[in-house]
Each structure stands twice: as structure tokens, then as C-alpha cells.
PDB file of C-alpha atoms and ligand atoms in Angstrom:
ATOM      1  CA  ALA N1306      -6.906   4.736  30.477  1.00 63.00           C
ATOM      2  CA  ALA N1307      -9.745   1.734  29.787  1.00 72.00           C
ATOM      3  CA  HIS N1308      -9.451   3.095  25.915  1.00 86.00           C
ATOM      4  CA  ARG N1309      -6.358   3.246  25.848  1.00 95.00           C
ATOM      5  CA  PRO N1310      -4.995   0.393  27.764  1.00 96.00           C
ATOM      6  CA  LEU N1311      -1.222  -0.266  26.327  1.00 98.00           C
ATOM      7  CA  PHE N1312      -0.650   3.473  26.925  1.00 97.00           C
ATOM      8  CA  GLY N1313       3.427   3.699  27.715  1.00 97.00           C
ATOM      9  CA  ARG N1314       3.940   0.364  26.775  1.00 98.00           C
ATOM     10  CA  HIS N1315       6.302  -0.750  23.827  1.00 98.00           C
ATOM     11  CA  VAL N1316       4.963  -2.853  21.407  1.00 98.00           C
ATOM     12  CA  LEU N1317       7.387  -5.078  18.847  1.00 99.00           C
ATOM     13  CA  VAL N1318       6.050  -6.934  16.145  1.00 99.00           C
ATOM     14  CA  THR N1319       7.465  -9.009  13.331  1.00 98.00           C
ATOM     15  CA  ALA N1320       5.916  -9.836  10.697  1.00 98.00           C
ATOM     16  CA  GLY N1321       5.636 -11.333   6.692  1.00 98.00           C
ATOM     17  CA  PRO N1322       7.976 -13.643   5.408  1.00 98.00           C
ATOM     18  CA  THR N1323      11.463 -13.192   4.956  1.00 98.00           C
ATOM     19  CA  HIS N1324      13.351 -13.376   1.732  1.00 98.00           C
ATOM     20  CA  GLU N1325      16.923 -14.922   1.430  1.00 98.00           C
ATOM     21  CA  PRO N1326      18.780 -14.444  -1.864  1.00 98.00           C
ATOM     22  CA  ILE N1327      20.428 -17.131  -4.183  1.00 97.00           C
ATOM     23  CA  ASP N1328      21.762 -14.943  -6.706  1.00 97.00           C
ATOM     24  CA  PRO N1329      21.021 -11.053  -7.608  1.00 97.00           C
ATOM     25  CA  VAL N1330      17.080 -11.961  -9.063  1.00 97.00           C
ATOM     26  CA  ARG N1331      15.843 -15.505  -7.166  1.00 97.00           C
ATOM     27  CA  TYR N1332      15.662 -15.740  -3.651  1.00 98.00           C
ATOM     28  CA  ILE N1333      13.750 -18.690  -1.187  1.00 97.00           C
ATOM     29  CA  ALA N1334      10.534 -17.457   0.156  1.00 96.00           C
ATOM     30  CA  ASN N1335       7.089 -18.696   1.715  1.00 94.00           C
ATOM     31  CA  ARG N1336       3.398 -17.990   1.532  1.00 90.00           C
ATOM     32  CA  SER N1337       3.129 -15.299   4.275  1.00 92.00           C
ATOM     33  CA  SER N1338       1.130 -12.212   3.544  1.00 94.00           C
ATOM     34  CA  GLY N1339       2.108 -10.303   6.727  1.00 97.00           C
ATOM     35  CA  LYS N1340      -1.708  -9.511   7.047  1.00 96.00           C
ATOM     36  CA  GLN N1341      -1.974 -11.130  10.916  1.00 97.00           C
ATOM     37  CA  GLY N1342       1.142  -9.186  12.043  1.00 98.00           C
ATOM     38  CA  PHE N1343       0.115  -5.707  10.276  1.00 98.00           C
ATOM     39  CA  ALA N1344      -3.276  -6.190  12.053  1.00 98.00           C
ATOM     40  CA  ILE N1345      -1.760  -6.615  15.562  1.00 98.00           C
ATOM     41  CA  ALA N1346       0.567  -3.948  15.053  1.00 98.00           C
ATOM     42  CA  ALA N1347      -2.433  -2.052  13.970  1.00 98.00           C
ATOM     43  CA  ALA N1348      -4.492  -2.835  17.100  1.00 98.00           C
ATOM     44  CA  ALA N1349      -1.743  -2.377  19.568  1.00 98.00           C
ATOM     45  CA  ALA N1350      -1.619   1.393  18.263  1.00 98.00           C
ATOM     46  CA  ARG N1351      -5.127   1.532  18.389  1.00 98.00           C
ATOM     47  CA  ALA N1352      -4.581   0.646  22.296  1.00 98.00           C
ATOM     48  CA  GLY N1353      -1.792   2.990  22.981  1.00 98.00           C
ATOM     49  CA  ALA N1354       0.810   1.473  22.634  1.00 98.00           C
ATOM     50  CA  ARG N1355       4.222   2.387  20.891  1.00 98.00           C
ATOM     51  CA  VAL N1356       4.433   0.244  18.490  1.00 99.00           C
ATOM     52  CA  THR N1357       7.743  -1.379  16.246  1.00 99.00           C
ATOM     53  CA  LEU N1358       6.590  -3.025  13.266  1.00 99.00           C
ATOM     54  CA  VAL N1359       9.600  -5.002  11.480  1.00 99.00           C
ATOM     55  CA  ALA N1360       8.142  -6.288   8.548  1.00 98.00           C
ATOM     56  CA  GLY N1361       9.827  -8.704   6.026  1.00 98.00           C
ATOM     57  CA  PRO N1362       8.877  -7.774   2.207  1.00 98.00           C
ATOM     58  CA  VAL N1363       5.194  -7.481   2.040  1.00 98.00           C
ATOM     59  CA  HIS N1364       2.452  -5.597  -0.056  1.00 95.00           C
ATOM     60  CA  LEU N1365       0.611  -3.725   2.882  1.00 98.00           C
ATOM     61  CA  ALA N1366       0.561  -0.058   4.418  1.00 98.00           C
ATOM     62  CA  THR N1367       1.875   1.131   7.674  1.00 98.00           C
ATOM     63  CA  PRO N1368      -1.067   1.103  10.396  1.00 98.00           C
ATOM     64  CA  PRO N1369      -1.776   4.153  11.387  1.00 97.00           C
ATOM     65  CA  GLY N1370       0.715   5.001  14.628  1.00 96.00           C
ATOM     66  CA  VAL N1371       2.943   2.036  14.105  1.00 98.00           C
ATOM     67  CA  ASP N1372       6.867   2.535  13.343  1.00 98.00           C
ATOM     68  CA  ARG N1373       7.650   0.425  10.418  1.00 98.00           C
ATOM     69  CA  VAL N1374      11.273  -0.798   9.731  1.00 98.00           C
ATOM     70  CA  ASP N1375      11.517  -2.703   6.445  1.00 98.00           C
ATOM     71  CA  VAL N1376      14.000  -5.921   6.093  1.00 98.00           C
ATOM     72  CA  GLU N1377      14.453  -8.475   3.613  1.00 98.00           C
ATOM     73  CA  THR N1378      16.069 -11.773   5.116  1.00 98.00           C
ATOM     74  CA  ALA N1379      16.094 -13.297   8.397  1.00 98.00           C
ATOM     75  CA  ARG N1380      19.707 -12.100   9.526  1.00 98.00           C
ATOM     76  CA  GLU N1381      18.359  -8.381   8.647  1.00 98.00           C
ATOM     77  CA  MET N1382      15.233  -8.930  10.909  1.00 98.00           C
ATOM     78  CA  ALA N1383      17.385 -10.254  13.788  1.00 98.00           C
ATOM     79  CA  GLU N1384      19.282  -7.026  13.730  1.00 98.00           C
ATOM     80  CA  ALA N1385      16.300  -4.990  12.980  1.00 98.00           C
ATOM     81  CA  VAL N1386      14.707  -6.453  16.138  1.00 98.00           C
ATOM     82  CA  ARG N1387      17.925  -6.280  18.404  1.00 98.00           C
ATOM     83  CA  GLN N1388      18.082  -2.514  17.591  1.00 98.00           C
ATOM     84  CA  ALA N1389      14.131  -2.015  18.161  1.00 98.00           C
ATOM     85  CA  LEU N1390      14.519  -3.704  22.457  1.00 98.00           C
ATOM     86  CA  PRO N1391      13.585  -2.520  24.692  1.00 98.00           C
ATOM     87  CA  ALA N1392       9.972  -3.273  24.769  1.00 98.00           C
ATOM     88  CA  ASP N1393       7.092  -4.459  27.074  1.00 98.00           C
ATOM     89  CA  VAL N1394       5.688  -6.861  24.503  1.00 98.00           C
ATOM     90  CA  ALA N1395       7.107  -9.124  21.578  1.00 98.00           C
ATOM     91  CA  ILE N1396       4.490 -10.616  19.125  1.00 98.00           C
ATOM     92  CA  MET N1397       6.885 -12.331  16.587  1.00 98.00           C
ATOM     93  CA  VAL N1398       4.056 -13.348  14.040  1.00 98.00           C
ATOM     94  CA  ALA N1399       7.319 -13.533  10.878  1.00 98.00           C
ATOM     95  CA  ALA N1400       7.172 -16.787   9.452  1.00 97.00           C
ATOM     96  CA  VAL N1401      11.152 -16.234   9.268  1.00 98.00           C
ATOM     97  CA  ALA N1402      12.771 -18.621   6.601  1.00 98.00           C
ATOM     98  CA  ASP N1403      14.606 -21.535   8.744  1.00 97.00           C
ATOM     99  CA  TRP N1404      17.649 -21.774   5.864  1.00 98.00           C
ATOM    100  CA  ARG N1405      19.233 -19.490   3.589  1.00 98.00           C
ATOM    101  CA  THR N1406      21.618 -20.334   0.833  1.00 97.00           C
ATOM    102  CA  SER N1407      25.440 -20.528   2.126  1.00 97.00           C
ATOM    103  CA  THR N1408      26.902 -17.968  -0.120  1.00 94.00           C
ATOM    104  CA  VAL N1409      24.778 -16.205  -2.851  1.00 94.00           C
ATOM    105  CA  ALA N1410      25.984 -15.919  -6.463  1.00 93.00           C
ATOM    106  CA  GLU N1411      27.239 -12.475  -7.623  1.00 95.00           C
ATOM    107  CA  GLU N1412      26.088 -12.976 -10.624  1.00 93.00           C
ATOM    108  CA  LYS N1413      22.781 -14.477 -11.898  1.00 93.00           C
ATOM    109  CA  MET N1414      23.266 -18.468 -12.387  1.00 91.00           C
ATOM    110  CA  LYS N1415      22.931 -19.837 -15.841  1.00 89.00           C
ATOM    111  CA  LYS N1416      21.231 -22.839 -17.420  1.00 86.00           C
ATOM    112  CA  ARG N1417      24.138 -23.728 -20.331  1.00 76.00           C
ATOM    113  CA  GLY N1418      22.463 -26.894 -20.671  1.00 76.00           C
ATOM    114  CA  SER N1419      24.378 -28.843 -17.721  1.00 77.00           C
ATOM    115  CA  ALA N1420      22.965 -30.073 -14.910  1.00 86.00           C
ATOM    116  CA  PRO N1421      20.862 -28.186 -12.154  1.00 90.00           C
ATOM    117  CA  PRO N1422      22.584 -26.536  -9.467  1.00 89.00           C
ATOM    118  CA  ALA N1423      22.379 -27.780  -5.662  1.00 91.00           C
ATOM    119  CA  LEU N1424      21.806 -25.035  -3.572  1.00 94.00           C
ATOM    120  CA  LEU N1425      23.372 -25.356   0.065  1.00 96.00           C
ATOM    121  CA  LEU N1426      21.492 -24.038   2.654  1.00 98.00           C
ATOM    122  CA  THR N1427      22.226 -23.010   6.243  1.00 98.00           C
ATOM    123  CA  GLU N1428      19.881 -22.288   9.214  1.00 98.00           C
ATOM    124  CA  ASN N1429      18.932 -19.231   9.707  1.00 98.00           C
ATOM    125  CA  PRO N1430      19.349 -17.535  13.553  1.00 97.00           C
ATOM    126  CA  ASP N1431      15.884 -17.921  15.677  1.00 97.00           C
ATOM    127  CA  ILE N1432      14.901 -14.492  16.670  1.00 98.00           C
ATOM    128  CA  LEU N1433      12.365 -15.677  18.889  1.00 98.00           C
ATOM    129  CA  ALA N1434      14.784 -17.933  21.041  1.00 97.00           C
ATOM    130  CA  THR N1435      17.004 -15.409  20.970  1.00 97.00           C
ATOM    131  CA  VAL N1436      14.672 -12.691  22.187  1.00 98.00           C
ATOM    132  CA  ALA N1437      13.915 -15.248  24.816  1.00 98.00           C
ATOM    133  CA  THR N1438      17.290 -15.546  26.196  1.00 97.00           C
ATOM    134  CA  SER N1439      18.516 -11.620  25.773  1.00 97.00           C
ATOM    135  CA  THR N1440      18.833  -9.577  28.549  1.00 97.00           C
ATOM    136  CA  GLN N1441      16.451  -7.201  26.945  1.00 97.00           C
ATOM    137  CA  ARG N1442      13.580 -10.162  27.291  1.00 98.00           C
ATOM    138  CA  PRO N1443      10.560  -8.491  27.309  1.00 98.00           C
ATOM    139  CA  SER N1444       8.449  -9.093  30.083  1.00 97.00           C
ATOM    140  CA  LEU N1445       5.662 -10.887  27.207  1.00 98.00           C
ATOM    141  CA  LEU N1446       7.202 -12.593  24.663  1.00 98.00           C
ATOM    142  CA  ILE N1447       4.557 -14.309  22.211  1.00 98.00           C
ATOM    143  CA  GLY N1448       5.604 -16.194  19.468  1.00 98.00           C
ATOM    144  CA  PHE N1449       3.130 -18.008  16.352  1.00 97.00           C
ATOM    145  CA  ALA N1450       3.366 -21.491  15.358  1.00 95.00           C
ATOM    146  CA  ALA N1451       1.815 -22.511  11.915  1.00 89.00           C
ATOM    147  CA  GLU N1452       0.726 -25.937  12.480  1.00 88.00           C
ATOM    148  CA  THR N1453      -1.089 -28.544  10.156  1.00 86.00           C
ATOM    149  CA  GLN N1454      -1.794 -31.591  12.703  1.00 90.00           C
ATOM    150  CA  ASP N1455      -2.042 -32.340  16.574  1.00 92.00           C
ATOM    151  CA  VAL N1456      -1.923 -28.062  16.967  1.00 94.00           C
ATOM    152  CA  ILE N1457      -2.262 -27.128  20.657  1.00 94.00           C
ATOM    153  CA  ARG N1458       0.480 -30.314  21.213  1.00 95.00           C
ATOM    154  CA  HIS N1459       2.793 -28.829  19.126  1.00 96.00           C
ATOM    155  CA  ALA N1460       2.252 -25.263  19.700  1.00 97.00           C
ATOM    156  CA  GLN N1461       2.867 -26.151  23.968  1.00 96.00           C
ATOM    157  CA  GLU N1462       6.061 -28.030  22.741  1.00 97.00           C
ATOM    158  CA  LYS N1463       7.288 -25.044  20.791  1.00 97.00           C
ATOM    159  CA  ARG N1464       6.349 -22.875  23.901  1.00 98.00           C
ATOM    160  CA  LEU N1465       8.680 -24.739  26.308  1.00 98.00           C
ATOM    161  CA  ARG N1466      11.051 -25.318  23.563  1.00 97.00           C
ATOM    162  CA  LYS N1467      11.509 -21.610  22.724  1.00 97.00           C
ATOM    163  CA  GLN N1468      10.716 -20.017  26.184  1.00 98.00           C
ATOM    164  CA  ALA N1469       8.052 -18.010  24.374  1.00 98.00           C
ATOM    165  CA  ASP N1470       5.227 -17.025  27.568  1.00 98.00           C
ATOM    166  CA  TRP N1471       2.635 -17.309  24.446  1.00 98.00           C
ATOM    167  CA  ILE N1472       1.744 -19.054  21.594  1.00 98.00           C
ATOM    168  CA  VAL N1473      -0.291 -18.371  18.920  1.00 98.00           C
ATOM    169  CA  ALA N1474      -1.250 -21.688  16.969  1.00 96.00           C
ATOM    170  CA  ASN N1475      -3.015 -21.447  14.155  1.00 89.00           C
ATOM    171  CA  ASP N1476      -3.747 -24.441  11.690  1.00 82.00           C
ATOM    172  CA  VAL N1477      -2.670 -24.065   8.308  1.00 81.00           C
ATOM    173  CA  SER N1478      -4.144 -26.884   6.427  1.00 77.00           C
ATOM    174  CA  GLY N1479      -6.597 -24.699   4.934  1.00 68.00           C
ATOM    175  CA  ASP N1480      -6.051 -21.206   3.131  1.00 68.00           C
ATOM    176  CA  VAL N1481      -5.088 -19.277   6.446  1.00 66.00           C
ATOM    177  CA  MET N1482      -1.615 -18.023   4.965  1.00 70.00           C
ATOM    178  CA  GLY N1483      -2.473 -15.257   2.730  1.00 71.00           C
ATOM    179  CA  GLY N1484      -6.202 -15.549   3.485  1.00 82.00           C
ATOM    180  CA  ASP N1485      -8.389 -12.964   5.412  1.00 90.00           C
ATOM    181  CA  ALA N1486      -9.526 -15.035   8.196  1.00 90.00           C
ATOM    182  CA  ASN N1487      -7.548 -16.905  10.869  1.00 90.00           C
ATOM    183  CA  ALA N1488      -8.841 -19.354  13.610  1.00 92.00           C
ATOM    184  CA  VAL N1489      -6.104 -19.636  16.914  1.00 95.00           C
ATOM    185  CA  HIS N1490      -5.581 -21.076  19.843  1.00 96.00           C
ATOM    186  CA  ILE N1491      -3.778 -18.822  22.271  1.00 97.00           C
ATOM    187  CA  VAL N1492      -1.868 -21.119  24.283  1.00 97.00           C
ATOM    188  CA  ARG N1493      -0.145 -20.579  27.831  1.00 97.00           C
ATOM    189  CA  ALA N1494       1.375 -21.908  30.791  1.00 96.00           C
ATOM    190  CA  ASP N1495      -1.951 -22.760  32.594  1.00 95.00           C
ATOM    191  CA  ASP N1496      -4.316 -22.634  29.890  1.00 96.00           C
ATOM    192  CA  VAL N1497      -5.814 -22.440  26.078  1.00 97.00           C
ATOM    193  CA  VAL N1498      -8.069 -19.999  24.523  1.00 96.00           C
ATOM    194  CA  SER N1499      -9.385 -21.429  21.536  1.00 95.00           C
ATOM    195  CA  LEU N1500     -10.823 -18.581  19.253  1.00 95.00           C
ATOM    196  CA  PRO N1501     -13.024 -19.630  16.310  1.00 94.00           C
ATOM    197  CA  GLU N1502     -12.522 -18.096  12.574  1.00 93.00           C
ATOM    198  CA  MET N1503     -12.848 -15.036  12.411  1.00 95.00           C
ATOM    199  CA  PRO N1504     -11.063 -11.705  10.674  1.00 96.00           C
ATOM    200  CA  LYS N1505      -7.539 -11.495  10.957  1.00 96.00           C
ATOM    201  CA  GLU N1506      -8.478  -8.094  12.082  1.00 97.00           C
ATOM    202  CA  ASP N1507     -10.340  -9.395  15.027  1.00 98.00           C
ATOM    203  CA  VAL N1508      -8.012 -11.800  15.982  1.00 97.00           C
ATOM    204  CA  ALA N1509      -5.691  -9.326  16.502  1.00 98.00           C
ATOM    205  CA  ARG N1510      -7.893  -6.765  18.688  1.00 98.00           C
ATOM    206  CA  ILE N1511      -8.610 -10.073  21.371  1.00 98.00           C
ATOM    207  CA  LEU N1512      -5.155 -10.643  21.334  1.00 98.00           C
ATOM    208  CA  VAL N1513      -4.386  -7.367  22.030  1.00 98.00           C
ATOM    209  CA  GLU N1514      -6.791  -6.970  24.260  1.00 98.00           C
ATOM    210  CA  ARG N1515      -5.634 -10.226  26.206  1.00 98.00           C
ATOM    211  CA  ILE N1516      -2.044  -8.820  26.319  1.00 98.00           C
ATOM    212  CA  ALA N1517      -2.969  -5.563  28.008  1.00 98.00           C
ATOM    213  CA  ASP N1518      -4.787  -7.838  30.729  1.00 97.00           C
ATOM    214  CA  ALA N1519      -2.131  -9.636  31.513  1.00 97.00           C
ATOM    215  CA  LEU N1520       0.195  -6.371  31.480  1.00 96.00           C
ATOM    216  CA  ALA N1521      -2.218  -5.328  34.256  1.00 92.00           C
ATOM    217  CA  LEU N1522      -1.945  -8.100  36.461  1.00 82.00           C
TER     218      LEU N1522
HETATM  219  O1  C5P V 697       9.751 -23.056  14.961  1.00 72.24           O
HETATM  220  P1  C5P V 697       8.737 -22.330  13.749  1.00 72.24           P
HETATM  221  O2  C5P V 697       9.161 -21.854  12.752  1.00 72.24           O
HETATM  222  O3  C5P V 697       7.582 -23.154  14.042  1.00 72.24           O
HETATM  223  O4  C5P V 697       8.339 -20.733  15.182  1.00 72.24           O
HETATM  224  C1  C5P V 697       7.580 -20.172  14.628  1.00 72.24           C
HETATM  225  C2  C5P V 697       7.758 -19.181  16.049  1.00 72.24           C
HETATM  226  O5  C5P V 697       9.116 -18.644  16.062  1.00 72.24           O
HETATM  227  C3  C5P V 697       6.523 -17.688  15.565  1.00 72.24           C
HETATM  228  O6  C5P V 697       6.634 -16.661  16.326  1.00 72.24           O
HETATM  229  C4  C5P V 697       8.260 -17.043  14.482  1.00 72.24           C
HETATM  230  O7  C5P V 697       8.446 -15.491  13.885  1.00 72.24           O
HETATM  231  C5  C5P V 697       9.638 -17.422  15.134  1.00 72.24           C
HETATM  232  N1  C5P V 697      10.720 -17.330  14.343  1.00 72.24           N
HETATM  233  C6  C5P V 697      11.862 -16.733  14.956  1.00 72.24           C
HETATM  234  N2  C5P V 697      13.004 -16.724  13.502  1.00 72.24           N
HETATM  235  C7  C5P V 697      13.177 -18.013  13.324  1.00 72.24           C
HETATM  236  C8  C5P V 697      12.429 -19.052  13.134  1.00 72.24           C
HETATM  237  C9  C5P V 697      11.178 -18.756  13.846  1.00 72.24           C
HETATM  238  O8  C5P V 697      11.345 -15.570  15.583  1.00 72.24           O
HETATM  239  N3  C5P V 697      14.369 -18.127  12.642  1.00 72.24           N
END
């Protein structure tokens, strides 16, 4: 049991970017690699949890013992998360696109020498905030926050706004996105645990240890 502190628990992780189609060949995306979320799913599985990993489009192997659901868009991710609940813990690591195009062109858009098209955008559902207010809210709900300034203050605000229990905040002003290392602050109601820069696997292991400690209380 000391070895597998999450045995008997269901852990839900979202990871990667989402792709929001513009037409059959184009999409809106972001620089998320999925590495941090996949590392967390792997660490949770090693800790004995049943793990559901809802993954956006990434080029990463499924960690051993993890149930993976592949999605493309934010709305598909929201639906996959809904179907994966209930869970004891949800860790929303995905960099979900904030906006999608309001319509998707059925055919590839053409240049035709005229003015470039204007994309009309519409807001995507906030998966974290939706889970926070759902009747199936996990007892421990963790969000991530990528910030470039005032990292901890913005994370604390985000924690309250989205009704998450913890926000794991990272400073992405460097090359964190797509990189192999991360420096995070685990922002909770009563304290902040700041970790030095380390490999994303180590961030994952420490976060999973903290999760196991919190569930054991
Ligand atoms: O508001 P912001 O995008 O910075 O919030 C980041 C956190 O919210 C992350 O945990 C991310 O996975 C989650 N999120 C989400 N659905 C969205 C946007 C963000 O679950 N549409």
C-alpha cells in the first residue's frame, strides 16, 4: 500500500492541445506537447491508480497501464471528460483552445486573389469550470495555469474563479511549452508549494505524492 498509494482510485487527466478546425485542412492550435500531462498520467498509474487520460492531438506513446481516449477539439474533450467521470481526482493539464471558429468551412478555403477571410470565433466550454460545478465533481480537482507574469497571484485568482482545489502554475515565459523541464508552484487554499526547475517526470511524481497525501487525510 505504501508503494501504491493511489490503489483503488480513479484518476482523470487531460493533456495536450486541442485542434479547432477552420476547414478540412486547417486548424487553430497551440504549442502544448502533452508531455507534462502524460508524465502525470504515468506517475498516477505507477502509484496504483486506474487512470483515464483524455489526450488532444500529440505525438506521445501511451504510458503503461493508462486508458487513453484521443480527442481533437475542446468540445470532444469536454464530452470525453464527462463520460470518464466519476473520478476521485481530476488533473486538467490540457491547453484547451479558448476559441473555435463559429463555423467550419466544408471545402478548403481558396485564396482567389481577393481579401483574406476573417475568422469569426466563438468561446469553447471551460472543461475545468464545468467539472467543478458538476454533480460528479471529483473530491480533488486540480487545474494548471500557464502564466508569464505574477504567476502565483494569477493562479490564486484562477483557483477561486474556477473553483478548483489546487492550481499548478508554471511560468511559460521561457521554453516550458514543448520542453522537458518545468518549474511549478502548487497553489492551494492555504499554502503554495514552489518546486525548482526539474524534469516534467519529477514534477509529475511529486505532484502525485502530494495527491496521495491529500487523499489519505
Ligand atoms: O483559463 P485558463 O485557460 O488559463 O485555465 C487553465 C486551466 O483550465 C487548465 O487546467 C486547463 O486544462 C483548464 N481549461 C479547461 N477548459 C478550457 C480552458 C481551460 O479545462 N476551455
